[in-house]
Coordinates of C-alpha atoms and ligand atoms in Angstrom, one line a residue:
M145 CA 112.8 77.7 79.2
N146 CA 114.6 78.3 75.9
R147 CA 115.5 81.9 75.6
S148 CA 115.6 82.0 71.7
D149 CA 112.1 80.5 71.5
H150 CA 110.8 83.0 74.0
L151 CA 112.5 85.9 72.1
A152 CA 111.0 84.8 68.8
A153 CA 107.5 84.7 70.3
L154 CA 108.0 88.1 72.0
E155 CA 108.8 89.6 68.7
S156 CA 106.1 88.0 66.6
E157 CA 103.0 87.6 68.8
D158 CA 100.5 90.1 70.1
F159 CA 99.9 90.2 73.8
D160 CA 97.3 91.4 76.3
F161 CA 99.9 92.4 78.9
C162 CA 103.6 93.3 78.6
I163 CA 105.2 93.3 82.0
V164 CA 108.5 95.2 82.4
G165 CA 110.7 93.8 85.3
G166 CA 111.4 90.3 86.3
G167 CA 111.5 90.5 90.1
A168 CA 108.9 89.1 92.5
T169 CA 106.3 91.7 91.4
G170 CA 106.7 91.3 87.6
L171 CA 107.0 87.5 87.7
G172 CA 104.1 87.1 90.1
A173 CA 102.0 89.2 87.7
A174 CA 103.1 87.1 84.8
V175 CA 102.0 83.9 86.6
D176 CA 98.7 85.4 87.6
A177 CA 97.8 86.7 84.2
A178 CA 98.9 83.6 82.3
A179 CA 96.9 81.4 84.8
R180 CA 93.8 83.4 83.9
G181 CA 94.4 82.6 80.2
H182 CA 95.7 86.0 79.1
R183 CA 98.6 86.4 76.6
V184 CA 101.6 87.6 78.6
A185 CA 105.0 89.0 77.7
L186 CA 107.7 89.9 80.3
V187 CA 111.1 91.4 79.8
E188 CA 113.9 91.8 82.4
R189 CA 116.9 94.0 81.6
A190 CA 119.3 91.9 83.7
D191 CA 118.6 88.5 85.1
F192 CA 115.4 87.4 86.8
A193 CA 115.7 88.6 90.4
K194 CA 118.9 90.4 89.8
G195 CA 117.4 93.5 91.6
T196 CA 115.9 93.5 95.1
S197 CA 114.3 90.1 94.8
S198 CA 117.5 88.2 95.3
R199 CA 118.7 90.4 98.2
S200 CA 116.0 89.9 100.9
T201 CA 116.3 88.6 104.5
K202 CA 114.7 85.4 103.1
L203 CA 111.7 85.5 105.4
V204 CA 108.1 84.7 104.5
H205 CA 106.6 86.6 107.3
G206 CA 103.7 88.8 108.5
G207 CA 106.3 91.3 109.8
V208 CA 106.4 91.5 113.5
R209 CA 107.7 95.1 113.2
Y210 CA 104.5 96.2 111.3
L211 CA 102.5 94.8 114.2
K212 CA 104.5 97.2 116.4
Q213 CA 103.6 100.0 114.1
G214 CA 99.9 99.0 114.4
N215 CA 99.5 98.1 110.7
V216 CA 97.3 95.1 111.5
S217 CA 95.8 94.7 108.0
L218 CA 99.3 94.5 106.4
V219 CA 100.3 91.8 108.9
L220 CA 97.0 89.9 108.4
D221 CA 97.4 90.0 104.6
A222 CA 101.0 88.9 104.8
L223 CA 100.2 86.0 107.2
R224 CA 97.6 84.7 104.9
E225 CA 100.0 84.9 102.0
R226 CA 102.7 83.2 104.1
G227 CA 100.3 80.2 104.6
R228 CA 99.5 80.1 100.8
L229 CA 103.1 80.2 99.8
A230 CA 104.0 77.4 102.2
R231 CA 101.3 75.3 100.6
N232 CA 102.0 76.3 96.9
A233 CA 105.8 76.1 97.1
P234 CA 106.6 73.7 99.9
H235 CA 110.0 72.9 98.4
L236 CA 111.1 76.5 98.9
V237 CA 109.4 77.6 102.1
K238 CA 110.0 76.1 105.5
D239 CA 108.9 76.7 109.0
L240 CA 111.6 78.4 111.1
P241 CA 111.5 78.8 114.9
F242 CA 112.6 82.3 116.0
V243 CA 113.8 83.0 119.5
I244 CA 113.5 86.5 121.0
P245 CA 116.1 86.5 123.8
T246 CA 115.1 88.6 126.8
Y247 CA 117.5 90.5 129.1
H248 CA 115.0 92.4 131.3
W249 CA 112.2 91.0 133.4
W250 CA 109.4 92.8 131.5
E251 CA 110.5 91.7 128.0
G252 CA 109.1 88.1 128.5
P253 CA 105.5 89.1 129.1
F254 CA 105.7 92.1 126.7
Y255 CA 106.9 90.1 123.7
G256 CA 105.0 87.0 124.8
I257 CA 101.7 88.9 124.4
G258 CA 102.8 90.5 121.1
M259 CA 103.6 87.0 119.7
K260 CA 100.2 85.7 120.9
V261 CA 98.5 88.4 118.9
Y262 CA 100.7 87.4 115.9
D263 CA 99.6 83.7 116.4
A264 CA 95.9 84.8 116.6
L265 CA 96.2 86.8 113.3
A266 CA 97.7 83.8 111.5
G267 CA 94.8 81.6 112.6
K268 CA 94.6 78.3 110.8
L269 CA 97.5 79.3 108.5
G270 CA 99.8 79.6 111.6
F271 CA 103.1 77.8 111.6
G272 CA 103.0 76.9 115.3
P273 CA 102.2 78.5 118.6
S274 CA 104.5 80.9 120.4
H275 CA 105.5 80.3 124.0
H276 CA 108.0 81.4 126.7
L277 CA 111.4 79.8 127.2
S278 CA 113.4 79.7 130.4
K279 CA 117.0 80.8 130.4
E280 CA 118.1 77.1 130.1
E281 CA 115.7 76.4 127.3
T282 CA 116.8 79.5 125.5
L283 CA 120.5 78.4 125.8
A284 CA 119.6 74.9 124.7
R285 CA 118.0 76.2 121.5
I286 CA 120.7 78.9 120.9
P287 CA 123.9 77.7 122.5
T288 CA 125.8 80.7 121.1
I289 CA 123.4 83.4 122.4
E290 CA 125.1 86.0 124.8
P291 CA 124.4 84.5 128.2
D292 CA 125.4 87.6 130.3
G293 CA 122.1 89.0 131.8
L294 CA 119.9 86.6 129.8
T295 CA 116.6 86.0 131.6
G296 CA 114.9 83.7 129.1
G297 CA 113.2 84.0 125.7
V298 CA 110.0 83.9 123.6
I299 CA 109.8 81.5 120.7
Y300 CA 107.5 82.0 117.7
H301 CA 107.3 80.6 114.2
D302 CA 107.6 82.2 110.8
G303 CA 108.6 81.1 107.3
Q304 CA 111.9 81.1 105.5
F305 CA 112.5 80.8 101.8
D306 CA 115.0 81.0 98.9
D307 CA 114.1 84.3 97.2
A308 CA 116.0 84.0 93.9
R309 CA 115.1 80.3 93.5
L310 CA 111.4 81.2 94.0
A311 CA 111.8 83.9 91.3
I312 CA 113.3 81.3 88.8
H313 CA 110.5 78.9 89.6
L314 CA 107.9 81.6 89.1
A315 CA 109.4 82.3 85.7
M316 CA 109.2 78.6 84.9
T317 CA 105.6 78.5 86.1
A318 CA 104.7 81.5 83.9
S319 CA 106.4 79.9 80.9
E320 CA 104.5 76.6 81.5
L321 CA 101.3 78.6 81.5
G322 CA 102.1 80.1 78.1
A323 CA 103.8 83.4 79.1
K324 CA 106.7 84.5 76.9
L325 CA 109.6 85.9 78.9
A326 CA 113.3 86.8 78.5
N327 CA 116.1 88.0 80.6
Y328 CA 118.7 90.5 79.3
V329 CA 116.0 92.4 77.4
R330 CA 115.6 96.0 78.3
C331 CA 112.5 98.1 77.8
V332 CA 114.0 101.2 76.1
S333 CA 110.8 103.2 75.5
L334 CA 107.0 103.0 75.3
I335 CA 105.1 102.8 72.1
K336 CA 102.1 105.1 72.1
E337 CA 99.1 105.4 69.7
G338 CA 96.6 108.2 70.2
G339 CA 98.1 109.0 73.6
K340 CA 97.7 105.4 74.8
V341 CA 100.6 103.0 75.5
R342 CA 100.4 100.0 73.1
G343 CA 103.6 98.2 73.8
I344 CA 107.3 98.7 74.2
E345 CA 110.5 99.2 72.3
A346 CA 112.8 96.4 73.5
L347 CA 116.5 95.8 73.2
D348 CA 118.0 92.3 73.4
L349 CA 121.2 93.1 75.3
E350 CA 122.9 89.9 74.1
S351 CA 122.5 90.5 70.3
N352 CA 122.1 94.3 70.6
R353 CA 119.0 94.0 68.4
S354 CA 115.9 96.2 68.9
F355 CA 112.4 95.0 68.4
R356 CA 108.8 95.9 69.4
I357 CA 106.5 94.1 71.7
R358 CA 102.8 94.9 71.1
A359 CA 100.4 94.7 74.0
R360 CA 97.0 96.2 75.1
V361 CA 98.5 97.2 78.4
V362 CA 102.0 97.7 79.8
I363 CA 102.7 97.0 83.4
N364 CA 105.7 98.7 85.0
A365 CA 107.1 96.4 87.7
T366 CA 110.6 97.7 87.8
G367 CA 111.0 98.0 91.6
V368 CA 113.2 101.0 92.7
F369 CA 113.3 102.0 89.0
V370 CA 109.5 102.5 88.5
D371 CA 109.9 106.3 88.3
E372 CA 112.2 106.0 85.2
L373 CA 109.4 104.4 83.1
R374 CA 106.7 106.7 84.6
R375 CA 108.8 109.7 83.5
A376 CA 109.3 108.2 80.0
D377 CA 105.5 108.1 79.9
E378 CA 104.8 111.5 81.6
P379 CA 107.9 113.7 81.9
S380 CA 106.2 115.7 84.7
A381 CA 105.4 112.7 86.8
S382 CA 106.5 113.2 90.4
E383 CA 108.6 110.5 92.1
I384 CA 106.6 107.9 94.0
V385 CA 109.4 105.7 95.3
A386 CA 111.9 106.3 98.0
V387 CA 114.8 103.9 98.4
S388 CA 116.0 102.3 101.6
Q389 CA 119.0 100.1 101.6
G390 CA 119.3 97.0 103.7
V391 CA 122.5 95.1 104.2
H392 CA 123.2 91.5 105.3
L393 CA 126.4 89.8 106.5
V394 CA 126.8 86.0 106.0
L395 CA 128.8 84.1 108.7
P396 CA 129.7 80.4 109.0
K397 CA 127.0 78.1 110.6
D398 CA 128.9 77.6 113.9
F399 CA 128.0 81.2 114.9
L400 CA 124.4 79.9 115.1
P401 CA 124.3 76.2 115.3
G402 CA 120.9 74.5 115.3
D403 CA 117.7 75.3 113.5
S404 CA 116.4 78.3 115.3
A405 CA 116.8 82.0 114.3
I406 CA 117.4 84.9 116.6
M407 CA 115.1 88.0 116.4
I408 CA 116.0 91.2 118.2
P409 CA 112.8 93.3 118.1
K410 CA 114.5 96.5 119.2
T411 CA 118.2 97.3 119.2
E412 CA 119.2 100.2 121.4
D413 CA 118.7 102.5 118.3
G414 CA 115.2 101.0 117.7
R415 CA 115.9 98.6 114.8
V416 CA 114.9 95.0 114.2
L417 CA 117.7 92.6 113.8
F418 CA 117.7 88.9 112.6
A419 CA 120.3 86.2 112.7
V420 CA 118.9 83.4 110.5
P421 CA 120.3 80.0 109.6
W422 CA 120.2 79.6 105.8
H423 CA 121.8 77.0 103.5
E424 CA 124.3 76.0 106.2
R425 CA 125.3 79.6 106.9
V426 CA 124.0 82.4 109.1
V427 CA 122.5 85.6 107.6
I428 CA 122.6 88.7 109.8
G429 CA 120.5 91.7 108.9
T430 CA 119.4 94.2 108.2
T431 CA 119.7 97.9 108.0
D432 CA 117.3 100.7 106.8
T433 CA 119.3 103.5 105.2
P434 CA 117.6 106.1 103.0
L435 CA 119.6 106.5 99.8
A436 CA 119.3 109.0 97.0
E437 CA 120.9 106.9 94.2
R438 CA 119.6 103.6 92.9
S439 CA 121.8 101.0 91.4
M440 CA 121.7 97.4 90.3
E441 CA 124.7 96.6 92.5
P442 CA 124.2 98.6 95.7
R443 CA 127.1 98.6 98.1
A444 CA 127.0 98.3 101.9
L445 CA 128.1 101.5 103.7
P446 CA 130.8 101.3 106.3
E447 CA 128.4 102.4 109.1
E448 CA 125.9 99.6 108.1
I449 CA 128.6 97.0 108.4
D450 CA 129.7 98.5 111.6
F451 CA 126.2 98.3 113.0
L452 CA 125.8 94.7 112.0
M453 CA 129.2 93.6 113.3
T454 CA 128.7 95.4 116.6
H455 CA 125.2 94.0 117.2
A456 CA 126.2 90.5 116.1
A457 CA 128.9 90.7 118.8
R458 CA 126.4 92.0 121.3
Y459 CA 124.0 89.1 121.0
L460 CA 126.4 86.2 120.1
S461 CA 128.8 84.8 122.7
R462 CA 131.6 84.8 120.1
D463 CA 132.3 88.1 118.4
P464 CA 132.6 87.8 114.6
K465 CA 135.8 89.2 113.1
P466 CA 136.0 90.7 109.6
E467 CA 137.7 87.5 108.4
D468 CA 134.7 85.4 109.5
V469 CA 132.4 87.2 107.1
L470 CA 131.8 85.0 104.0
S471 CA 129.8 87.5 102.1
V472 CA 128.1 91.0 102.3
F473 CA 125.1 91.8 100.2
A474 CA 122.9 94.9 100.0
G475 CA 119.4 95.4 98.5
L476 CA 117.2 98.4 97.9
R477 CA 113.6 98.5 99.2
P478 CA 111.1 100.3 96.9
L479 CA 109.1 102.2 99.4
V480 CA 106.0 104.2 98.4
K481 CA 106.4 107.8 99.4
A482 CA 104.0 109.3 101.8
G483 CA 104.8 113.0 101.7
D484 CA 108.2 114.1 102.8
S485 CA 110.0 111.8 105.2
G486 CA 113.6 111.4 106.0
N487 CA 112.9 108.2 107.9
T488 CA 112.3 105.3 105.5
A489 CA 111.6 102.9 108.3
S490 CA 108.2 104.5 108.7
L491 CA 107.3 104.6 104.9
S492 CA 104.7 102.3 103.6
R493 CA 105.6 98.6 103.1
D494 CA 102.1 98.2 101.5
H495 CA 101.9 98.1 97.7
T496 CA 100.5 100.8 95.4
I497 CA 99.0 100.6 91.9
L498 CA 98.9 103.7 89.7
V499 CA 97.3 104.0 86.3
G500 CA 98.6 106.9 84.1
D501 CA 96.5 108.8 81.6
S502 CA 98.2 106.7 78.9
G503 CA 97.1 103.5 80.6
L504 CA 100.6 102.6 81.8
I505 CA 100.1 100.6 85.0
T506 CA 102.7 100.9 87.7
I507 CA 102.9 98.6 90.7
T508 CA 105.4 98.9 93.5
G509 CA 106.0 98.6 97.2
G510 CA 104.9 95.5 99.1
K511 CA 107.2 92.7 99.9
W512 CA 108.2 89.2 98.6
T513 CA 105.7 87.6 101.0
T514 CA 102.8 89.4 99.4
Y515 CA 103.9 89.0 95.8
R516 CA 100.8 86.8 94.9
K517 CA 98.3 89.3 96.3
M518 CA 100.1 92.1 94.6
A519 CA 99.8 90.2 91.3
E520 CA 96.1 89.5 91.8
D521 CA 95.4 93.2 92.5
V522 CA 97.4 94.4 89.5
I523 CA 96.0 91.9 87.0
D524 CA 92.4 92.7 88.2
R525 CA 93.2 96.4 87.4
A526 CA 95.0 95.5 84.1
E527 CA 91.9 93.6 82.9
E528 CA 89.8 96.8 83.4
V529 CA 92.3 99.1 81.7
A530 CA 92.7 96.6 78.8
G531 CA 88.9 96.3 78.5
L532 CA 89.1 92.6 78.9
K533 CA 86.5 90.4 80.5
A534 CA 87.4 89.9 84.2
V535 CA 88.6 86.4 84.8
P536 CA 88.8 85.2 88.5
C537 CA 92.3 84.9 89.9
R538 CA 93.6 81.3 89.9
T539 CA 96.8 81.5 91.9
M540 CA 95.4 81.0 95.4
E541 CA 96.0 77.3 95.2
L542 CA 98.2 77.1 92.1
P543 CA 101.4 75.1 92.7
V544 CA 104.6 76.8 91.8
H545 CA 107.0 74.9 89.5
G546 CA 108.8 72.2 91.4
A547 CA 106.2 72.0 94.2
T548 CA 106.6 68.8 96.1
T549 CA 106.5 67.6 99.7
D550 CA 108.5 64.4 98.9
E551 CA 111.8 63.8 100.7
I552 CA 114.6 64.8 98.4
T553 CA 117.8 62.9 98.8
G554 CA 120.9 65.1 98.7
S555 CA 119.3 67.9 100.8
H556 CA 121.0 70.7 99.0
L557 CA 118.9 69.8 96.0
R558 CA 115.7 70.5 97.9
P559 CA 115.2 74.0 96.4
Y560 CA 114.9 72.4 93.0
G561 CA 111.8 70.5 94.2
S562 CA 110.5 68.0 91.7
D563 CA 113.4 68.8 89.3
A564 CA 115.9 67.3 91.7
A565 CA 115.4 63.8 90.3
A566 CA 116.2 65.0 86.7
I567 CA 119.3 66.8 88.0
Q568 CA 120.4 63.6 89.8
A569 CA 119.8 61.6 86.7
M570 CA 122.3 63.7 84.8
G571 CA 125.2 62.3 86.9
D572 CA 128.1 64.7 87.2
A573 CA 127.4 65.0 90.9
I574 CA 130.9 66.0 92.1
R575 CA 131.1 69.4 93.7
I576 CA 132.8 72.0 91.6
H577 CA 134.3 73.6 94.8
P578 CA 134.9 72.0 98.2
A579 CA 133.2 74.9 100.1
L580 CA 130.1 75.0 97.8
D581 CA 127.2 72.6 97.4
L582 CA 127.1 72.9 93.7
A583 CA 127.7 70.2 91.1
A584 CA 128.4 70.4 87.3
A585 CA 125.0 68.8 86.6
E586 CA 123.3 71.7 88.3
V587 CA 125.1 74.2 86.2
R588 CA 124.1 72.3 83.1
W589 CA 120.5 72.3 84.4
H590 CA 120.6 76.0 85.0
A591 CA 121.7 76.6 81.4
R592 CA 119.3 74.1 79.8
S593 CA 116.1 74.6 81.8
E594 CA 116.4 77.8 83.9
M595 CA 117.6 80.4 81.3
A596 CA 121.0 81.0 83.0
R597 CA 123.1 83.1 80.5
T598 CA 126.2 84.1 82.6
V599 CA 128.4 82.9 85.4
E600 CA 126.7 85.4 87.7
D601 CA 123.3 83.9 86.9
V602 CA 124.5 80.5 88.0
L603 CA 126.5 81.6 91.1
A604 CA 124.3 84.4 92.4
R605 CA 120.8 83.3 91.7
R606 CA 120.4 79.7 90.3
S607 CA 122.7 78.6 93.1
R608 CA 123.4 81.1 96.0
A609 CA 127.2 80.6 96.1
L610 CA 128.0 84.3 95.8
L611 CA 125.9 85.1 98.9
L612 CA 127.1 82.0 100.8
D613 CA 130.8 82.4 100.2
A614 CA 132.0 85.2 97.9
R615 CA 135.7 84.0 97.7
A616 CA 134.8 80.4 97.0
S617 CA 132.4 81.5 94.3
S618 CA 135.2 83.4 92.6
E619 CA 137.3 80.3 92.7
A620 CA 134.5 78.3 91.2
A621 CA 133.9 80.8 88.4
P622 CA 136.4 79.3 85.8
T623 CA 134.7 75.9 86.1
V624 CA 131.3 77.4 85.8
A625 CA 132.4 79.4 82.8
A626 CA 133.7 76.3 81.1
I627 CA 130.5 74.3 81.6
L628 CA 128.3 77.2 80.5
A629 CA 130.5 77.8 77.4
E630 CA 129.9 74.2 76.4
E631 CA 126.2 74.4 77.1
L632 CA 125.6 77.8 75.3
G633 CA 128.1 77.3 72.5
K634 CA 130.5 80.1 73.5
D635 CA 134.2 80.5 72.7
A636 CA 137.3 81.0 74.9
A637 CA 137.1 84.8 74.7
W638 CA 133.6 84.6 76.2
R639 CA 134.9 82.4 78.9
S640 CA 137.6 84.7 80.0
A641 CA 135.4 87.7 79.9
E642 CA 132.8 85.9 82.1
E643 CA 135.5 84.9 84.6
A644 CA 136.8 88.5 84.8
N645 CA 133.3 90.0 85.1
F646 CA 132.4 87.6 87.9
N647 CA 135.6 88.1 89.8
K648 CA 135.1 91.8 89.7
L649 CA 131.6 91.5 90.9
A650 CA 132.4 89.0 93.7
Q651 CA 135.0 91.5 95.1
G652 CA 132.1 93.7 96.1
Y653 CA 130.7 90.9 98.3
V654 CA 134.0 90.4 100.2
L655 CA 134.3 92.5 103.3
G656 CA 136.9 95.1 102.6
G657 CA 137.1 94.0 98.9
E658 CA 137.6 96.4 96.0
W659 CA 134.3 97.6 94.6
P660 CA 134.0 97.2 90.8
S661 CA 134.0 100.7 89.1
Ligands
FAD10 C1 117.2 94.3 102.6 C2 115.9 93.8 102.2 C3 115.3 92.8 102.9 C4 114.1 92.3 102.6 N1 113.6 91.2 103.2 C5 112.4 90.7 102.9 C6 111.9 89.5 103.6 O1 112.6 88.9 104.4 N2 110.7 89.1 103.3 C7 109.9 89.8 102.4 O2 108.8 89.3 102.1 N3 110.3 90.8 101.7 C8 111.6 91.3 101.9 N4 112.0 92.4 101.3 C9 111.2 93.0 100.2 C10 111.3 92.3 98.9 O3 112.6 91.8 98.6 C11 110.8 93.3 97.8 O4 109.6 93.9 98.1 C12 110.7 92.7 96.4 O5 111.8 91.9 96.1 C13 110.6 93.7 95.3 O6 110.4 93.1 94.1 P1 110.2 93.9 92.7 O7 109.9 92.9 91.7 O8 109.2 95.0 93.0 O9 111.6 94.6 92.5 P2 112.9 94.0 91.9 O10 113.2 92.7 92.4 O11 114.0 95.1 92.0 O12 112.6 93.8 90.3 C14 112.5 94.9 89.4 C15 113.3 94.5 88.2 O13 113.0 95.4 87.1 C16 114.1 95.3 86.2 N5 114.1 96.5 85.4 C17 114.3 97.8 85.7 N6 114.2 98.6 84.7 C18 113.9 97.8 83.6 C19 113.7 98.1 82.2 N7 113.8 99.3 81.7 N8 113.5 97.0 81.4 C20 113.5 95.7 81.9 N9 113.6 95.4 83.2 C21 113.9 96.5 84.0 C22 115.3 95.3 87.2 O14 116.5 94.8 86.6 C23 114.8 94.4 88.3 O15 115.2 93.1 88.2 C24 113.3 92.9 101.5 C25 113.9 94.0 100.8 C26 115.2 94.4 101.1 C27 115.8 95.5 100.3

């Protein structure tokens, strides 16, 4: 994906749909519409997946918690999508066994029955049957689980993925299908003709140049920011999105050796908690904290960190200390408001599509797992609004860029899928930092083929270094800046500004670090 070529096309061509927002929702919609043969533009004001879509728990799941809430149709839809995503992006999704440890006699049968219902809903698209584990079997799978009072466990299967890498590969899929898309382009305002939205005023944040993108229909897929664009369209529009923050801690792999995750269905204050092995680390999360503000770099609250540290200590035999925490990251859930509710844990995780009088389409809610179905629904609606002939959705079996089931030598290259061979062929395989699985060739690939524009794009989303080890990623920043400067033709001043920006950002991911002002 060459950004300049895409920008030139965005400025000069006419489009059927202009999508604002390059997270799971917007990128999914771009793939869907382009696969149907429509002319598609997409702009993202930061980097692809910079918002919520790089900050998830990394699960492709039906959502056991929604089963508990009785939302069977949401679980059923998500389980179907889980199966489709595993088939269409096998390089990014894998089966993960989850163990629910039990500490009371009744928990085994209780969760055992619940997980059988989950298996039955997944049907043929299931990842494997659930079953009971004895205390010994539980300890064999999770040697670091708290043994005091342990009675046994229940094991079930769900999916795991790399969220930001999927976003990048969706962008590449859309581009290969003819969509024109660019990061660091902000939608500043809507263009209206006769009361109808006919495109957007865009600002290229790299060159500071404004231009227009003309389209029959504009789709607002801006996540927790959808109300900003809805109000630009209709100043009296009421807010439809409530924000709930979720925080994760990342620990070294020895806190959870092996390939199984832990799932705690109900902490003593009623929350769901996961400890998940991911890229040779352990991700612990998450929280559900209603927030009034929305920001591109949300910060974990002290009480959220305290909750995660206390509960990690409760369920793991070794208590994590602050110095064990490699990274802390927070994300904001866009939840669709259902009247007044202070409790975001019970707001809808389902998606919502709204069409304004001007024809502006807004899509929000849902989850990563259901991005494809959300895209299908919004493009069906967008065809109607645009007065286009309805074309059947083609993404049900459409492989995502990179899809392959082949063995990939050098396992950390697996998330690149079929691109791994091209990266290996570039040479330059020496790690740029001893604690990070990242080679210079990958950084060059990010710049040449994946539209990486900044050190953060490389270290936070093309690779996941910032989430895996915030301090090490800071130390790697000068090398990444030097390689990117070569690739993008930037000077020494750009390099030092990039290093400084990244270091400031990474501080916010270090437990107890200074937050950038
Ligand atoms: C803590 C947490 C854990 C989660 N875990 C899971 C999980 O394990 N599995 C799962 O399936 N789902 C999970 N989710 C849900 C999932 O991550 C979200 O539903 C999904 O990422 C939302 O994507 P989005 O595209 O709607 O929003 P975003 O990813 O936020 O994308 C919106 C984009 O719009 C851009 N934008 C805003 N304004 C403008 C503008 N004016 N011009 C151009 N661009 C603009 C933003 O920069 C942003 O990148 C989790 C969510 C959270 C918060």
